[in-house]
Coordinates of N, CA, C and O in Angstrom, one line a residue:
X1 N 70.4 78.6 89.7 CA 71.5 78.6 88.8 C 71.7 80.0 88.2 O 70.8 80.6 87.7
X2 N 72.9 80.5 88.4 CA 73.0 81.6 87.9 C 73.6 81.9 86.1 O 74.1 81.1 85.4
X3 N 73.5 83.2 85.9 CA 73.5 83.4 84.4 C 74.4 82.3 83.6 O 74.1 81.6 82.6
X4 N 75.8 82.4 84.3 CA 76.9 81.5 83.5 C 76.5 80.1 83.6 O 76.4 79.5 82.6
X5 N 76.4 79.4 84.9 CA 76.3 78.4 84.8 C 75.0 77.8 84.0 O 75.0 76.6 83.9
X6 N 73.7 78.7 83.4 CA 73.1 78.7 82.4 C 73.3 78.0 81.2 O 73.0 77.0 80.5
X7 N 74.5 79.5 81.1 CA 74.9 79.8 79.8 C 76.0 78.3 79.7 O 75.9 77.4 78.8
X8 N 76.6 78.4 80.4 CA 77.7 76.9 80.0 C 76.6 75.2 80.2 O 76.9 74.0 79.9
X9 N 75.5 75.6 80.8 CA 74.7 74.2 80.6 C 74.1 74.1 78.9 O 74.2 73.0 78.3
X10 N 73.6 75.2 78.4 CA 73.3 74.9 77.3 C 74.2 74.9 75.8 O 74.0 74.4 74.8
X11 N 75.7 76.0 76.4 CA 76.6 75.1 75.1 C 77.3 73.6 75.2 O 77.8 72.9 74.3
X12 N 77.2 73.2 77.2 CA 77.5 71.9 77.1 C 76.6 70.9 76.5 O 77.0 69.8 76.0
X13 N 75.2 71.4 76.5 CA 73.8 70.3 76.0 C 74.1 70.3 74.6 O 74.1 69.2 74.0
X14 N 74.4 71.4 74.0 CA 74.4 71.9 72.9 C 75.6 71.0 72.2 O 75.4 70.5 71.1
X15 N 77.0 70.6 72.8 CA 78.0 70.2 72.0 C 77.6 68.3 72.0 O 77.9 67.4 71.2
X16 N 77.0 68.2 73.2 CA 76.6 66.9 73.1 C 75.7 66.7 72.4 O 75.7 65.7 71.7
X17 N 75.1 67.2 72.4 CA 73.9 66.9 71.0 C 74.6 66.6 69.7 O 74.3 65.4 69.3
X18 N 75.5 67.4 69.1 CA 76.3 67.6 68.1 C 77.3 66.5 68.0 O 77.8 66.4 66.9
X19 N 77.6 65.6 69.0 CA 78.7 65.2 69.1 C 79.7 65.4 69.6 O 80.7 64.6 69.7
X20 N 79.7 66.3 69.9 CA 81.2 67.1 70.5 C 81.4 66.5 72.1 O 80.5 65.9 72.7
X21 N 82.6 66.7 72.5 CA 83.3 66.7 73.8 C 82.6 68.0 74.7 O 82.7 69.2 74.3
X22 N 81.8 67.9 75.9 CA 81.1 68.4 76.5 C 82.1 68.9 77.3 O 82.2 70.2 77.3
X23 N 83.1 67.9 78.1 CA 83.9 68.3 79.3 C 85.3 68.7 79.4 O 86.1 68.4 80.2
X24 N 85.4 69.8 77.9 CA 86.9 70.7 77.7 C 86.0 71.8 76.8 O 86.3 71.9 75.6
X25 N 85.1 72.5 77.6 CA 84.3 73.6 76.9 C 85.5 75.0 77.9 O 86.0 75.1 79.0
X26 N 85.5 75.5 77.1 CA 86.6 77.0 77.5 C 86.1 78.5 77.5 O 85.5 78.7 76.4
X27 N 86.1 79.1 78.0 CA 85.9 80.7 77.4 C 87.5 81.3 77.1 O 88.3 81.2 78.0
X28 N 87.7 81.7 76.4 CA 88.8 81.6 76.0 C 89.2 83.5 75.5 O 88.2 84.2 75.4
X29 N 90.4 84.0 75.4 CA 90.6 85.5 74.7 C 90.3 86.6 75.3 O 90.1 86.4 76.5
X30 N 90.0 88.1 74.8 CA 89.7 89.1 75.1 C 88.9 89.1 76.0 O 89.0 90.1 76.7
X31 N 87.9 88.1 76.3 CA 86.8 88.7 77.0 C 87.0 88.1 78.7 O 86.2 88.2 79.6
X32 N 88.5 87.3 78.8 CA 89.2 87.3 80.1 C 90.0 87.4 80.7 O 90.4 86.9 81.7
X33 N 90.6 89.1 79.4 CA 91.3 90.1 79.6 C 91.4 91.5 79.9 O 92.4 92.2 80.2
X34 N 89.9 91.8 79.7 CA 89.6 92.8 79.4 C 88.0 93.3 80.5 O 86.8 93.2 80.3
X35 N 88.6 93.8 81.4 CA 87.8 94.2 82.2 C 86.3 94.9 82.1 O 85.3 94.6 82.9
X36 N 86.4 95.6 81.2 CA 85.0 96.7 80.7 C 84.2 96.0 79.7 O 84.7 95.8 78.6
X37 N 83.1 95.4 80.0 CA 82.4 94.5 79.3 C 81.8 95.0 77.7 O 81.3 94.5 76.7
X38 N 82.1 96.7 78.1 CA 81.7 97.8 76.9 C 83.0 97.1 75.6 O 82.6 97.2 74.4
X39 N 84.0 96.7 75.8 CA 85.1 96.7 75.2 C 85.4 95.4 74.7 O 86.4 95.4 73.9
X40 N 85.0 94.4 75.0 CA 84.6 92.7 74.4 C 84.0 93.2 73.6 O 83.1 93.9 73.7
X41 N 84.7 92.8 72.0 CA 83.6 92.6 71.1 C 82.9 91.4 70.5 O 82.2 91.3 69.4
X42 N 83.1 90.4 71.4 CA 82.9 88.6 70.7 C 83.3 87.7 72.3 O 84.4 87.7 72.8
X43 N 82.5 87.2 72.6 CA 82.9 86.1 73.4 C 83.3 84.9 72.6 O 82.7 84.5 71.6
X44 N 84.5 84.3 73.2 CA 85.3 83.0 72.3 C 85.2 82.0 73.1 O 86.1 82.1 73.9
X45 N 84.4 81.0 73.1 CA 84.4 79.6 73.1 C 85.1 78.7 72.6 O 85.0 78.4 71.4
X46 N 86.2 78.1 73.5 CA 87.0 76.7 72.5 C 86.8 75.5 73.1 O 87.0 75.5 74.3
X47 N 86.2 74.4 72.4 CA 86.1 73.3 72.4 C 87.8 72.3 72.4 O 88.3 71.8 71.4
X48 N 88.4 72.3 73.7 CA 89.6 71.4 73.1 C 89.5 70.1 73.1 O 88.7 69.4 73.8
X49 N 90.4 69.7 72.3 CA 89.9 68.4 71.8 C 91.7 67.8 71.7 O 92.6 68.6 71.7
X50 N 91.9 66.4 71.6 CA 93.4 66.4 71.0 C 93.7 66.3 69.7 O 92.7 66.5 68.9
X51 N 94.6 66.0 69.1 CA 94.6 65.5 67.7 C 94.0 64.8 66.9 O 93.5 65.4 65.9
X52 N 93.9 63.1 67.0 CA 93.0 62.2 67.1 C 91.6 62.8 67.0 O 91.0 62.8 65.9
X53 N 91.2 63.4 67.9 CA 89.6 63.5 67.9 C 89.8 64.7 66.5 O 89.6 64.4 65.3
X54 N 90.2 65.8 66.9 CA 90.2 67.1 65.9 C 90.6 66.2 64.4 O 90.2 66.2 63.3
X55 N 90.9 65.9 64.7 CA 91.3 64.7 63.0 C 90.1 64.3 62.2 O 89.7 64.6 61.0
X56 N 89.4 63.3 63.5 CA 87.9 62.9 63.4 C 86.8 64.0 62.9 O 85.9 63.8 62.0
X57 N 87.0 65.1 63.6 CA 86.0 66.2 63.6 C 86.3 66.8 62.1 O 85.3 66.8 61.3
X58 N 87.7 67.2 61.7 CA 87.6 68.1 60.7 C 87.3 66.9 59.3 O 87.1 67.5 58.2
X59 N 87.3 66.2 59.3 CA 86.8 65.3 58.4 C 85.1 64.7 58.5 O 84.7 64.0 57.6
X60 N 84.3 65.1 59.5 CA 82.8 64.8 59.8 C 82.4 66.0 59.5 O 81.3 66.0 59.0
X61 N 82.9 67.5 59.7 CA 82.6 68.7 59.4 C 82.8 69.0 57.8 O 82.0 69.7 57.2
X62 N 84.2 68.1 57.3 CA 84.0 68.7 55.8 C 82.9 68.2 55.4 O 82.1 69.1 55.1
X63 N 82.6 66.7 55.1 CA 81.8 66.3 54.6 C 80.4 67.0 54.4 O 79.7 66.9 53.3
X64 N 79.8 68.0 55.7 CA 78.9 68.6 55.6 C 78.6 69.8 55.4 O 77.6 70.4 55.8
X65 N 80.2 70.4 54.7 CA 80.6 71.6 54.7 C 79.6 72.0 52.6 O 79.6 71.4 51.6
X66 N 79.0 73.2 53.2 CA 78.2 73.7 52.0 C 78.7 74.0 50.7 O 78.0 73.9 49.7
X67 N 80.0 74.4 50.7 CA 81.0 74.6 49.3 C 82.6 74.3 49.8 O 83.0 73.9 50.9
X68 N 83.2 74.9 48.5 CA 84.4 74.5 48.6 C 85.3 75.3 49.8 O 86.0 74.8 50.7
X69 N 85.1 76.8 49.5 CA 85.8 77.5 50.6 C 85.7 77.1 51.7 O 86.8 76.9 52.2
X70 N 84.7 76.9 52.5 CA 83.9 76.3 54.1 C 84.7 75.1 53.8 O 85.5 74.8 54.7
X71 N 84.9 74.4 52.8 CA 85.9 72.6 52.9 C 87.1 73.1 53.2 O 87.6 72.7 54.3
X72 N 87.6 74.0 52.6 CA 89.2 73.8 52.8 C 89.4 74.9 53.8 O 90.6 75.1 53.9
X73 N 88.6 75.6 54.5 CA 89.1 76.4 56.0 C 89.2 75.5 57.1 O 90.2 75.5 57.9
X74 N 88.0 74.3 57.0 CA 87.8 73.5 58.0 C 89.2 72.7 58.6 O 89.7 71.9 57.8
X75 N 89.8 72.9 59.9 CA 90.5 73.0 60.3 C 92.5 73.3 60.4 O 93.5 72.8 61.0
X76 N 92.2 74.4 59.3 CA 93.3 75.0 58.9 C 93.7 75.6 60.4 O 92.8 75.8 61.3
X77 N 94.8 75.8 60.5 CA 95.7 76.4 62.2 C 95.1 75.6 62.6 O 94.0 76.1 62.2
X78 N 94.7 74.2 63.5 CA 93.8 73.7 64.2 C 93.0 74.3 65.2 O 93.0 74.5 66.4
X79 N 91.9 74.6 63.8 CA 90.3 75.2 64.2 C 89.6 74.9 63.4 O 90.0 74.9 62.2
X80 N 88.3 74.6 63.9 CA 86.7 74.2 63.1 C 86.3 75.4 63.9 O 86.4 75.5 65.1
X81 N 85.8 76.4 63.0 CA 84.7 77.1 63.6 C 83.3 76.9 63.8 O 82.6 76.1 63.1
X82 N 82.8 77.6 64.7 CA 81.0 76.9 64.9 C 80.6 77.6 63.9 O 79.4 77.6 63.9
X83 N 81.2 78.5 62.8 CA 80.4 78.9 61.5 C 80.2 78.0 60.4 O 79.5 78.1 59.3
X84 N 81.1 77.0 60.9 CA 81.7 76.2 59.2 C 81.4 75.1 59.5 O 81.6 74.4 58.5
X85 N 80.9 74.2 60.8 CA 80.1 73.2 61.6 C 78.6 73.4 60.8 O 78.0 74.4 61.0
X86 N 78.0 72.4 60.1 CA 77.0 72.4 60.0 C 76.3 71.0 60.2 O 77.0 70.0 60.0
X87 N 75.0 70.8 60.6 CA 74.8 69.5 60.7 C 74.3 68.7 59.6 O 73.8 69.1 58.6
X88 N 74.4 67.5 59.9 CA 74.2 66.6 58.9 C 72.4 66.5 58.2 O 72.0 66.2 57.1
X89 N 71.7 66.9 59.2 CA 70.5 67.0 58.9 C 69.9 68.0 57.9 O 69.5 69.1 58.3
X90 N 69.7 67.6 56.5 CA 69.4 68.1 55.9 C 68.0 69.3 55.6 O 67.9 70.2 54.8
X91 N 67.1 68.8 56.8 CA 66.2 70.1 56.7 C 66.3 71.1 57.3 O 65.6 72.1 57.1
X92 N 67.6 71.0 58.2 CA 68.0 72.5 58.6 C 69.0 73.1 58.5 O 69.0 74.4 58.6
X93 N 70.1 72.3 58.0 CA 71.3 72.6 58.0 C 71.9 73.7 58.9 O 72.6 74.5 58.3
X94 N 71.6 73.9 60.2 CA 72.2 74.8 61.0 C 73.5 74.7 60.8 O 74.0 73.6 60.3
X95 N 74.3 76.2 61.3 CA 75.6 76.0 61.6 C 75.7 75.7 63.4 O 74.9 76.2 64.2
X96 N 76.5 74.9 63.8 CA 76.5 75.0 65.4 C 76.1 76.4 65.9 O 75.1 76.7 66.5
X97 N 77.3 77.8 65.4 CA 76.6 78.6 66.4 C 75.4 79.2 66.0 O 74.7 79.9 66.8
X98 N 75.1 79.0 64.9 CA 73.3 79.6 65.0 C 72.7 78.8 65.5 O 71.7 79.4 65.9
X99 N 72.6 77.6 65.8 CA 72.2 76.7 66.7 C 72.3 77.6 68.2 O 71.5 77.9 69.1
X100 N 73.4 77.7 68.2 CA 73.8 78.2 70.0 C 72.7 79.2 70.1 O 71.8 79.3 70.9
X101 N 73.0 80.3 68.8 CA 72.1 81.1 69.6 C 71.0 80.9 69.7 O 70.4 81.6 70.5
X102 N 70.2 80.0 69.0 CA 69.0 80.0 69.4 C 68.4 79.5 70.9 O 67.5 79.7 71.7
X103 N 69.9 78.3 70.7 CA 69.5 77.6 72.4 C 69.3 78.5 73.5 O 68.4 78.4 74.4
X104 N 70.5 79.6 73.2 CA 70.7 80.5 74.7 C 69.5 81.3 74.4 O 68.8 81.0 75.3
X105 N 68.9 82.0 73.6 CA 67.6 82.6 73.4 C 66.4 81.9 74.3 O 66.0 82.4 75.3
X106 N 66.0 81.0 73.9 CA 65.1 79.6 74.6 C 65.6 79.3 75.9 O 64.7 78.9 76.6
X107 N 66.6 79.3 76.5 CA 67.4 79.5 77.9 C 66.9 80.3 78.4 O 66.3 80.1 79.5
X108 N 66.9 81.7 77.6 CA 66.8 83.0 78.7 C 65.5 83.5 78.3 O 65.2 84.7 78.6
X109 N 64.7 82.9 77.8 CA 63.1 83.2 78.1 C 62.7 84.3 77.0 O 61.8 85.2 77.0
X110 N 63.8 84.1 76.0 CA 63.5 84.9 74.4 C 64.5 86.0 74.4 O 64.6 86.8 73.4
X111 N 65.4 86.2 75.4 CA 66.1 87.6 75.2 C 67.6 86.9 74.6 O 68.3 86.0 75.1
X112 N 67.8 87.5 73.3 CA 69.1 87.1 72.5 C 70.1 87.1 73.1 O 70.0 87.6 74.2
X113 N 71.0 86.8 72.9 CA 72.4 86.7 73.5 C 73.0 88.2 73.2 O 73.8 88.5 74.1
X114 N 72.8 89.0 72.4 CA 73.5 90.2 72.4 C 72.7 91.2 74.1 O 73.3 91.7 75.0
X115 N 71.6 91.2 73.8 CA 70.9 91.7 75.1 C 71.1 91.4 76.2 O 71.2 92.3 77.1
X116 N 71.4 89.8 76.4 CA 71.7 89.0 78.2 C 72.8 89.8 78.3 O 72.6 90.9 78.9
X117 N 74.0 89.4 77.8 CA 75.1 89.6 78.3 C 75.6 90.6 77.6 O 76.8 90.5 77.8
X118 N 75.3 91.5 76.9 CA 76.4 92.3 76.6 C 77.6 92.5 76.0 O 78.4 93.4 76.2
X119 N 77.6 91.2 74.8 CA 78.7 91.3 74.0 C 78.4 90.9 72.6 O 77.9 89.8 72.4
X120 N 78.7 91.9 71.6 CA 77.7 91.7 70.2 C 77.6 90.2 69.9 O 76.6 89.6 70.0
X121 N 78.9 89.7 69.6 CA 78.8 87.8 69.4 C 79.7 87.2 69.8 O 80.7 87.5 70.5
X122 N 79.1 85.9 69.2 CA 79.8 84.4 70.3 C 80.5 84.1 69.2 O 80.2 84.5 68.1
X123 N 81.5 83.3 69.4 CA 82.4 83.1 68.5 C 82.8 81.5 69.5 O 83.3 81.5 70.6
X124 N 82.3 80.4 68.8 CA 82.7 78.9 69.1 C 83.7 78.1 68.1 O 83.4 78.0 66.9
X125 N 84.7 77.7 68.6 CA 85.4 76.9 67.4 C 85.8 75.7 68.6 O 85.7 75.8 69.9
X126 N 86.4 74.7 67.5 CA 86.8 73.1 68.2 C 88.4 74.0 68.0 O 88.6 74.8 67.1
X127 N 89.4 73.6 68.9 CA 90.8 73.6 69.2 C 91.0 72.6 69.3 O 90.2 71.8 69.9
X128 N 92.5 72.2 68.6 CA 92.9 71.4 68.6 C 94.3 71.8 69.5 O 95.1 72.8 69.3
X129 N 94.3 70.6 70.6 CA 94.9 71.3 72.0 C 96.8 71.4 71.6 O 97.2 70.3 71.1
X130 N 97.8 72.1 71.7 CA 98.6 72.6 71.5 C 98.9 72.7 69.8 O 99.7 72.1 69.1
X131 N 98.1 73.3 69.6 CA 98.2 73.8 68.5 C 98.1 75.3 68.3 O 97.9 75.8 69.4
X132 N 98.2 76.1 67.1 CA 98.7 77.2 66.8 C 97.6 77.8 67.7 O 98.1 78.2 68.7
X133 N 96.2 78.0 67.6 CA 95.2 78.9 68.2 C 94.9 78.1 70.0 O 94.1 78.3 70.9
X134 N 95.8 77.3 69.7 CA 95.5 76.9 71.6 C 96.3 77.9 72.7 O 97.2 77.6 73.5
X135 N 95.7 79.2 72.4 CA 96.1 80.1 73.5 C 95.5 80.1 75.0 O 94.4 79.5 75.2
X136 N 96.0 80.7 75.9 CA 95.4 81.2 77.3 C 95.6 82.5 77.0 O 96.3 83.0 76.2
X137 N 94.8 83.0 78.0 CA 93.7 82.5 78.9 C 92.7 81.8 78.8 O 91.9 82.3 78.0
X138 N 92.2 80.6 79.3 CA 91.1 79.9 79.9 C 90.3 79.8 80.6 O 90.6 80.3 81.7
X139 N 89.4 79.4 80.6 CA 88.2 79.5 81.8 C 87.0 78.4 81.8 O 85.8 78.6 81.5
X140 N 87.5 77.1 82.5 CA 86.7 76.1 81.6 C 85.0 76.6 82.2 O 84.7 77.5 83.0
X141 N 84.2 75.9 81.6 CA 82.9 76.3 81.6 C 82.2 74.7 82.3 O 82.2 73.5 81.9
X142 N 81.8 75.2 83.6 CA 81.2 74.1 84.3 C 80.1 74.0 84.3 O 79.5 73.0 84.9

């Protein structure tokens, strides 16, 4: 298995764990624009989802959203970010992407995600599919 298909088994394990829709995971934006890997500054992950579900989500996300501002971002332009995703489990309260990164860390045998690949951070949010941030380029993640 090579690096990506790695890297997209553990944010697919990772969204199913969560709940999330496994099988409309995206790489999405600059970083499938932009040739010079020096010049990505964020890899973007979208989760698309349709209405219905994103409806579902931004209302399972507020509920476990830490204050007020994190409540009322949660899926403003239809997007949940994996910063404002926190889980229900009280003794950890992760956000999904600090979750991620620890997964991909433990994937790649302790080396962080800024080191593997070469792009300071990950940036995951749920899209809600033709909506305002449902841009291309895409790249689904198999």
């Amino acid at each position: 298995m090579d690096d990506y298909e790695k890297f997209g088994k553990v944010v697919k394990d990772l969204a199913k764990k969560w709940g999330l829709p496994e099988r409309s995971i995206f790489v999405q934006g600059s970083s499938l624009r932009v040739s010079d890997i020096s010049k990505i500054g964020d890899l973007d992950i979208a989760i698309k989802v349709d209405a219905g579900t994103f409806d579902v989500l931004t209302a399972k996300f507020k509920k476990t959203a830490r204050d007020a501002k994190i409540k009322n971002r949660i899926g403003n332009n239809g997007k949940i970010g994996g910063g404002d995703m926190f889980s229900s489990n009280t003794s950890t309260r992760q956000s999904f992407t600090t979750n991620a990164y620890v997964e991909i860390e433990a994937a790649f045998d302790g080396v962080n995600f800024t080191q593997k690949f070469g792009v300071e951070k990950l940036q995951i949010s749920i899209i809600e599919e033709a909506g305002k941030l449902d841009v291309s380029p895409y790249l689904l993640i198999k």
